[in-house]
Structures are given as structure tokens and as C-alpha cells.
mmCIF file of C-alpha atoms in Angstrom:
data_model
loop_
_atom_site.group_PDB
_atom_site.id
_atom_site.type_symbol
_atom_site.label_atom_id
_atom_site.label_comp_id
_atom_site.label_asym_id
_atom_site.label_seq_id
_atom_site.Cartn_x
_atom_site.Cartn_y
_atom_site.Cartn_z
ATOM 1 C CA UNK A 293 -1.812 18.731 5.694
ATOM 2 C CA UNK A 294 -0.967 15.180 4.442
ATOM 3 C CA UNK A 295 2.331 13.748 5.832
ATOM 4 C CA UNK A 296 2.905 12.493 1.640
ATOM 5 C CA UNK A 297 1.221 14.524 -1.237
ATOM 6 C CA UNK A 298 1.068 12.975 -4.792
ATOM 7 C CA UNK A 299 -0.814 14.397 -7.749
ATOM 8 C CA UNK A 300 -4.006 11.985 -8.490
ATOM 9 C CA UNK A 301 -3.654 13.043 -12.120
ATOM 10 C CA UNK A 302 -4.921 11.309 -14.370
ATOM 11 C CA UNK A 303 -2.025 11.337 -16.519
ATOM 12 C CA UNK A 304 -2.054 10.502 -20.068
ATOM 13 C CA UNK A 305 1.085 10.311 -22.357
ATOM 14 C CA UNK A 306 1.898 8.601 -25.752
ATOM 15 C CA UNK A 307 3.716 5.344 -25.902
ATOM 16 C CA UNK A 308 7.434 5.679 -25.939
ATOM 17 C CA UNK A 309 7.200 9.024 -23.945
ATOM 18 C CA UNK A 310 9.290 9.780 -20.637
ATOM 19 C CA UNK A 311 7.175 10.029 -17.566
ATOM 20 C CA UNK A 312 7.628 11.783 -14.393
ATOM 21 C CA UNK A 313 5.914 11.209 -11.167
ATOM 22 C CA UNK A 314 6.568 13.106 -8.181
ATOM 23 C CA UNK A 315 5.678 13.183 -4.504
ATOM 24 C CA UNK A 316 6.709 15.586 -1.946
ATOM 25 C CA UNK A 317 6.407 15.010 2.121
ATOM 26 C CA UNK A 318 6.696 16.974 5.098
ATOM 27 C CA UNK A 319 8.089 14.471 7.728
ATOM 28 C CA UNK A 320 12.087 14.832 7.711
ATOM 29 C CA UNK A 321 12.235 11.530 9.638
ATOM 30 C CA UNK A 322 11.347 9.481 6.487
ATOM 31 C CA UNK A 323 14.688 7.192 5.626
ATOM 32 C CA UNK A 324 12.959 4.601 3.290
ATOM 33 C CA UNK A 325 11.293 5.701 -0.197
ATOM 34 C CA UNK A 326 9.335 3.465 -2.239
ATOM 35 C CA UNK A 327 7.342 3.191 -5.249
ATOM 36 C CA UNK A 328 4.700 0.909 -5.987
ATOM 37 C CA UNK A 329 2.480 -0.167 -9.003
ATOM 38 C CA UNK A 330 -1.133 -1.145 -8.964
ATOM 39 C CA UNK A 331 -3.138 -2.354 -11.837
ATOM 40 C CA UNK A 332 -6.982 -2.374 -11.125
ATOM 41 C CA UNK A 333 -8.401 -4.572 -8.668
ATOM 42 C CA UNK A 334 -5.095 -5.802 -7.620
ATOM 43 C CA UNK A 335 -2.887 -5.092 -4.905
ATOM 44 C CA UNK A 336 0.263 -2.879 -5.230
ATOM 45 C CA UNK A 337 3.250 -4.309 -6.553
ATOM 46 C CA UNK A 338 6.918 -2.865 -5.439
ATOM 47 C CA UNK A 339 8.945 -1.285 -8.119
ATOM 48 C CA UNK A 340 11.492 0.592 -6.518
ATOM 49 C CA UNK A 341 13.350 0.615 -3.299
ATOM 50 C CA UNK A 342 15.890 3.528 -2.082
ATOM 51 C CA UNK A 343 17.391 4.350 1.062
ATOM 52 C CA UNK A 344 18.814 8.292 1.485
ATOM 53 C CA UNK A 345 19.200 10.764 -1.182
ATOM 54 C CA UNK A 346 20.182 9.878 -4.890
ATOM 55 C CA UNK A 347 19.263 8.063 -7.947
ATOM 56 C CA UNK A 348 18.659 4.135 -8.234
ATOM 57 C CA UNK A 349 18.149 2.931 -11.780
ATOM 58 C CA UNK A 350 16.180 -0.337 -12.456
ATOM 59 C CA UNK A 351 15.719 -1.081 -16.452
ATOM 60 C CA UNK A 352 13.387 1.592 -17.640
ATOM 61 C CA UNK A 353 12.753 2.817 -14.194
ATOM 62 C CA UNK A 354 14.758 5.599 -12.030
ATOM 63 C CA UNK A 355 13.640 6.671 -8.613
ATOM 64 C CA UNK A 356 15.102 9.904 -7.302
ATOM 65 C CA UNK A 357 15.179 11.260 -3.791
ATOM 66 C CA UNK A 358 16.173 14.853 -2.596
ATOM 67 C CA UNK A 359 15.728 14.861 0.951
ATOM 68 C CA UNK A 360 16.586 18.491 1.231
ATOM 69 C CA UNK A 361 13.688 19.607 -0.849
ATOM 70 C CA UNK A 362 11.455 16.459 0.596
ATOM 71 C CA UNK A 363 10.803 15.558 -2.911
ATOM 72 C CA UNK A 364 10.737 11.990 -4.477
ATOM 73 C CA UNK A 365 10.443 11.366 -8.260
ATOM 74 C CA UNK A 366 9.906 7.998 -10.389
ATOM 75 C CA UNK A 367 10.800 8.227 -14.233
ATOM 76 C CA UNK A 368 9.754 5.936 -16.666
ATOM 77 C CA UNK A 369 11.623 5.494 -19.977
ATOM 78 C CA UNK A 370 10.189 4.484 -23.322
ATOM 79 C CA UNK A 371 6.925 4.122 -21.692
ATOM 80 C CA UNK A 372 4.559 1.402 -22.871
ATOM 81 C CA UNK A 373 0.912 0.748 -22.618
ATOM 82 C CA UNK A 374 1.398 -2.131 -20.220
ATOM 83 C CA UNK A 375 2.948 0.573 -17.963
ATOM 84 C CA UNK A 376 -0.522 2.289 -17.660
ATOM 85 C CA UNK A 377 -1.655 1.750 -13.569
ATOM 86 C CA UNK A 378 -1.802 3.719 -10.313
ATOM 87 C CA UNK A 379 1.716 4.583 -9.178
ATOM 88 C CA UNK A 380 2.155 5.054 -5.295
ATOM 89 C CA UNK A 381 4.832 6.464 -3.462
ATOM 90 C CA UNK A 382 5.528 5.673 0.110
ATOM 91 C CA UNK A 383 7.700 5.932 2.646
ATOM 92 C CA UNK A 384 8.704 5.175 6.432
ATOM 93 C CA UNK A 385 10.392 6.297 9.589
ATOM 94 C CA UNK A 386 12.697 3.523 10.472
ATOM 95 C CA UNK A 387 10.753 0.502 11.256
ATOM 96 C CA UNK A 388 7.471 2.272 11.514
ATOM 97 C CA UNK A 389 4.578 1.789 9.152
ATOM 98 C CA UNK A 390 4.382 2.615 5.591
ATOM 99 C CA UNK A 391 2.676 5.821 4.711
ATOM 100 C CA UNK A 392 1.324 6.243 1.163
ATOM 101 C CA UNK A 393 0.887 8.810 -1.375
ATOM 102 C CA UNK A 394 -2.742 9.169 -2.655
ATOM 103 C CA UNK A 395 -1.553 7.416 -6.140
ATOM 104 C CA UNK A 396 -1.198 8.748 -9.766
ATOM 105 C CA UNK A 397 -3.594 7.253 -12.203
ATOM 106 C CA UNK A 398 -1.276 6.916 -15.521
ATOM 107 C CA UNK A 399 -2.448 5.774 -18.971
ATOM 108 C CA UNK A 400 0.116 4.886 -22.006
ATOM 109 C CA UNK A 401 -1.813 5.448 -25.167
ATOM 110 C CA UNK A 402 -0.579 3.214 -28.394
ATOM 111 C CA UNK B 92 1.311 -20.500 -1.977
ATOM 112 C CA UNK B 93 2.834 -18.153 -4.528
ATOM 113 C CA UNK B 94 1.323 -14.935 -3.200
ATOM 114 C CA UNK B 95 -0.740 -13.526 -0.508
ATOM 115 C CA UNK B 96 -4.161 -14.830 -0.447
ATOM 116 C CA UNK B 97 -7.364 -13.024 0.562
ATOM 117 C CA UNK B 98 -10.693 -14.248 0.940
ATOM 118 C CA UNK B 99 -13.439 -13.203 0.053
ATOM 119 C CA UNK B 100 -12.610 -11.263 -2.819
ATOM 120 C CA UNK B 101 -15.820 -9.332 -2.547
ATOM 121 C CA UNK B 102 -18.164 -9.103 0.650
ATOM 122 C CA UNK B 103 -21.419 -7.231 0.612
ATOM 123 C CA UNK B 104 -23.148 -6.908 4.068
ATOM 124 C CA UNK B 105 -25.726 -4.598 5.734
ATOM 125 C CA UNK B 106 -25.196 -1.893 8.052
ATOM 126 C CA UNK B 107 -24.730 -3.001 11.556
ATOM 127 C CA UNK B 108 -23.670 -6.622 10.406
ATOM 128 C CA UNK B 109 -20.430 -8.311 11.775
ATOM 129 C CA UNK B 110 -17.970 -9.332 9.265
ATOM 130 C CA UNK B 111 -14.663 -11.429 8.934
ATOM 131 C CA UNK B 112 -11.895 -10.996 6.442
ATOM 132 C CA UNK B 113 -9.232 -13.332 5.919
ATOM 133 C CA UNK B 114 -5.322 -13.296 5.174
ATOM 134 C CA UNK B 115 -3.388 -15.895 3.904
ATOM 135 C CA UNK B 116 0.416 -14.617 3.901
ATOM 136 C CA UNK B 117 3.230 -15.892 2.151
ATOM 137 C CA UNK B 118 4.976 -19.155 3.499
ATOM 138 C CA UNK B 119 7.823 -18.143 5.746
ATOM 139 C CA UNK B 120 6.861 -14.508 6.015
ATOM 140 C CA UNK B 121 6.595 -13.706 9.627
ATOM 141 C CA UNK B 122 5.254 -9.760 9.303
ATOM 142 C CA UNK B 123 1.775 -9.234 8.457
ATOM 143 C CA UNK B 124 0.068 -6.113 7.733
ATOM 144 C CA UNK B 125 -3.249 -4.839 6.973
ATOM 145 C CA UNK B 126 -4.214 -1.666 5.306
ATOM 146 C CA UNK B 127 -7.423 -0.074 3.825
ATOM 147 C CA UNK B 128 -7.943 1.765 0.626
ATOM 148 C CA UNK B 129 -10.755 3.955 -0.009
ATOM 149 C CA UNK B 130 -11.596 4.671 -3.756
ATOM 150 C CA UNK B 131 -8.989 7.298 -5.451
ATOM 151 C CA UNK B 132 -6.839 6.848 -2.073
ATOM 152 C CA UNK B 133 -3.490 5.563 -1.267
ATOM 153 C CA UNK B 134 -3.889 2.282 1.208
ATOM 154 C CA UNK B 135 -3.918 3.774 4.806
ATOM 155 C CA UNK B 136 -2.193 1.269 7.610
ATOM 156 C CA UNK B 137 -4.353 -0.440 10.341
ATOM 157 C CA UNK B 138 -2.485 -2.802 11.840
ATOM 158 C CA UNK B 139 1.173 -4.942 11.980
ATOM 159 C CA UNK B 140 1.856 -8.448 13.341
ATOM 160 C CA UNK B 141 5.354 -9.587 14.142
ATOM 161 C CA UNK B 142 4.606 -13.446 14.412
ATOM 162 C CA UNK B 143 1.403 -13.814 16.587
ATOM 163 C CA UNK B 144 1.443 -10.254 18.286
ATOM 164 C CA UNK B 145 0.263 -7.331 17.122
ATOM 165 C CA UNK B 146 3.394 -4.841 17.310
ATOM 166 C CA UNK B 147 1.529 -1.987 16.190
ATOM 167 C CA UNK B 148 -2.307 -1.459 15.903
ATOM 168 C CA UNK B 149 -2.343 2.291 15.858
ATOM 169 C CA UNK B 150 -3.959 2.631 12.573
ATOM 170 C CA UNK B 151 -7.281 0.797 13.806
ATOM 171 C CA UNK B 152 -9.698 3.676 13.479
ATOM 172 C CA UNK B 153 -11.992 2.314 16.484
ATOM 173 C CA UNK B 154 -12.787 -0.489 18.718
ATOM 174 C CA UNK B 155 -15.331 -1.936 16.123
ATOM 175 C CA UNK B 156 -12.398 -3.226 14.213
ATOM 176 C CA UNK B 157 -10.039 -6.028 15.622
ATOM 177 C CA UNK B 158 -7.415 -8.391 14.235
ATOM 178 C CA UNK B 159 -5.966 -11.993 15.254
ATOM 179 C CA UNK B 160 -3.216 -13.791 13.924
ATOM 180 C CA UNK B 161 -3.335 -16.923 16.469
ATOM 181 C CA UNK B 162 -0.784 -18.947 14.713
ATOM 182 C CA UNK B 163 1.584 -16.833 13.154
ATOM 183 C CA UNK B 164 0.309 -17.342 9.848
ATOM 184 C CA UNK B 165 -3.280 -16.648 8.591
ATOM 185 C CA UNK B 166 -4.670 -13.475 10.049
ATOM 186 C CA UNK B 167 -8.457 -12.469 10.363
ATOM 187 C CA UNK B 168 -9.684 -8.973 10.514
ATOM 188 C CA UNK B 169 -13.092 -8.322 12.148
ATOM 189 C CA UNK B 170 -15.206 -5.535 12.331
ATOM 190 C CA UNK B 171 -18.080 -5.204 14.258
ATOM 191 C CA UNK B 172 -21.124 -3.273 13.475
ATOM 192 C CA UNK B 173 -20.130 -2.595 10.119
ATOM 193 C CA UNK B 174 -21.202 1.283 8.942
ATOM 194 C CA UNK B 175 -21.287 2.507 5.789
ATOM 195 C CA UNK B 176 -18.117 4.557 5.802
ATOM 196 C CA UNK B 177 -16.240 1.106 6.542
ATOM 197 C CA UNK B 178 -16.709 0.355 2.634
ATOM 198 C CA UNK B 179 -13.204 0.193 1.070
ATOM 199 C CA UNK B 180 -10.729 -2.347 0.082
ATOM 200 C CA UNK B 181 -9.285 -4.133 2.706
ATOM 201 C CA UNK B 182 -5.447 -5.023 1.614
ATOM 202 C CA UNK B 183 -3.194 -7.489 3.434
ATOM 203 C CA UNK B 184 0.729 -7.474 3.043
ATOM 204 C CA UNK B 185 3.477 -9.885 4.127
ATOM 205 C CA UNK B 186 6.978 -9.474 4.317
ATOM 206 C CA UNK B 187 10.073 -11.110 5.571
ATOM 207 C CA UNK B 188 11.286 -9.892 9.022
ATOM 208 C CA UNK B 189 13.718 -7.198 8.928
ATOM 209 C CA UNK B 190 12.737 -6.468 5.206
ATOM 210 C CA UNK B 191 9.673 -4.774 5.668
ATOM 211 C CA UNK B 192 10.155 -2.432 3.003
ATOM 212 C CA UNK B 193 9.378 -5.127 0.461
ATOM 213 C CA UNK B 194 5.719 -5.774 1.175
ATOM 214 C CA UNK B 195 3.934 -8.199 -0.854
ATOM 215 C CA UNK B 196 0.311 -7.223 -1.191
ATOM 216 C CA UNK B 197 -2.744 -9.652 -1.768
ATOM 217 C CA UNK B 198 -5.511 -8.524 -4.179
ATOM 218 C CA UNK B 199 -7.708 -6.972 -1.389
ATOM 219 C CA UNK B 200 -11.094 -7.701 -0.358
ATOM 220 C CA UNK B 201 -13.651 -5.128 -1.646
ATOM 221 C CA UNK B 202 -16.065 -4.763 1.359
ATOM 222 C CA UNK B 203 -19.412 -2.925 0.492
ATOM 223 C CA UNK B 204 -21.791 -1.964 3.151
ATOM 224 C CA UNK B 205 -25.132 -1.245 2.321
#
């Protein structure tokens, strides 16, 4: 079993929809949780970073962490075609290496 | 430079050959990471440098893989006796010291071993 599980999709939604992306993990020592966005033939870029349980909002993006369930989410409101990309969750324990999920491929249809 | 630069962007080689992949991090970033991303998968950690030294090389799959960062800036990932299974995108990332949740990634080197 992988440390971080993420549904690879693909996920296709109409423009303006609310998108929900999720990851589960097995290592209870993970403390830092991140979401990266990766466009085709590009490296991942950091979208959101959270420490501990709770919600964090940045514009149209909300990251949610539930440590008791070992479950993290990313919500995208008012989705745009430019949001079409692969979304990777990532997490780490202390100063250790980042562990990434498989990535969910998202398409926003105009 | 404005971002992390990786060269070449594409490398095609034959099984058994030696390859070198280069990473130029963001100026002033002391931490440098190499990851490998296979098709349809998330990046997998290979090695982490803090300055010139490899602080964690636990992700290197075997002794055919080696990386250096002699002056604490540019890094080279070296792969000996390449195998078809080494085909992947090799990503480099850098970050400020003590800020390693904010990794800045390059666009990667697509390595194809024929």
C-alpha cells in the first residue's frame, strides 16, 4: 500500500463548477500538507501549503486537512479552463522528503 | 535566473550508456532536490542536497545513480549503464533553507532509454 493514495481520474467538469480533489494517507507522522499543480511538460508548482488540521483559503482555492481521518482535500471554486492540469497532493514528516500522490488529471470544459 | 533550469530538456540514449543531467537552481537557494516522475505517477524522491553535501540520498534506486553538487549551486545527476526502466522525467527542485515545503521545480529532463 502506498503512503499517499490519490485517485488519478481523469476528472472532467464544466466551467464554473466546484471541483473537489482528495488524498488519503497512512503515515500519521505527516505534519505538512501541500497541493501542487502541474501543467503538461512542466514541473509542479506549489498551490497551497497547510500545517495541521483545518482549512486554508487562497482566492478560489481551499485546502482542507483532517488528520483524524488522514484525509486532505483541495476545493476549486468557479473553475476555469486554465485550471485544467494535474493536481498532486504532497506531504512530509518534519524535515523529511516530500511524498507525492499519483496526481489527478483535471479538465475544465468551456 | 528566474527559475530552476534543467538541461537538456530531452535526452535519448541507448541501453548501457552513461548520461548526465544538469540542474541550475534559483540563485540563493541552498537546498536542492532530485525527483523522478514516471508516466502517470507522482514525483518520487531521489536525493536532497543542503549546500554541497547530500543530506539524504535514500531515494537513489541503486549504485548506478549518483549526484553531485560540488560548489553548492549547480547539480549533476549521473546515471551509469542506463536501463530501459530508467526512462522517466527527472525533476530538479530548489528551496530556501528551512523553507523546504516551498519547492520550486524545473521543467525536468525527459530521459528515454532505447
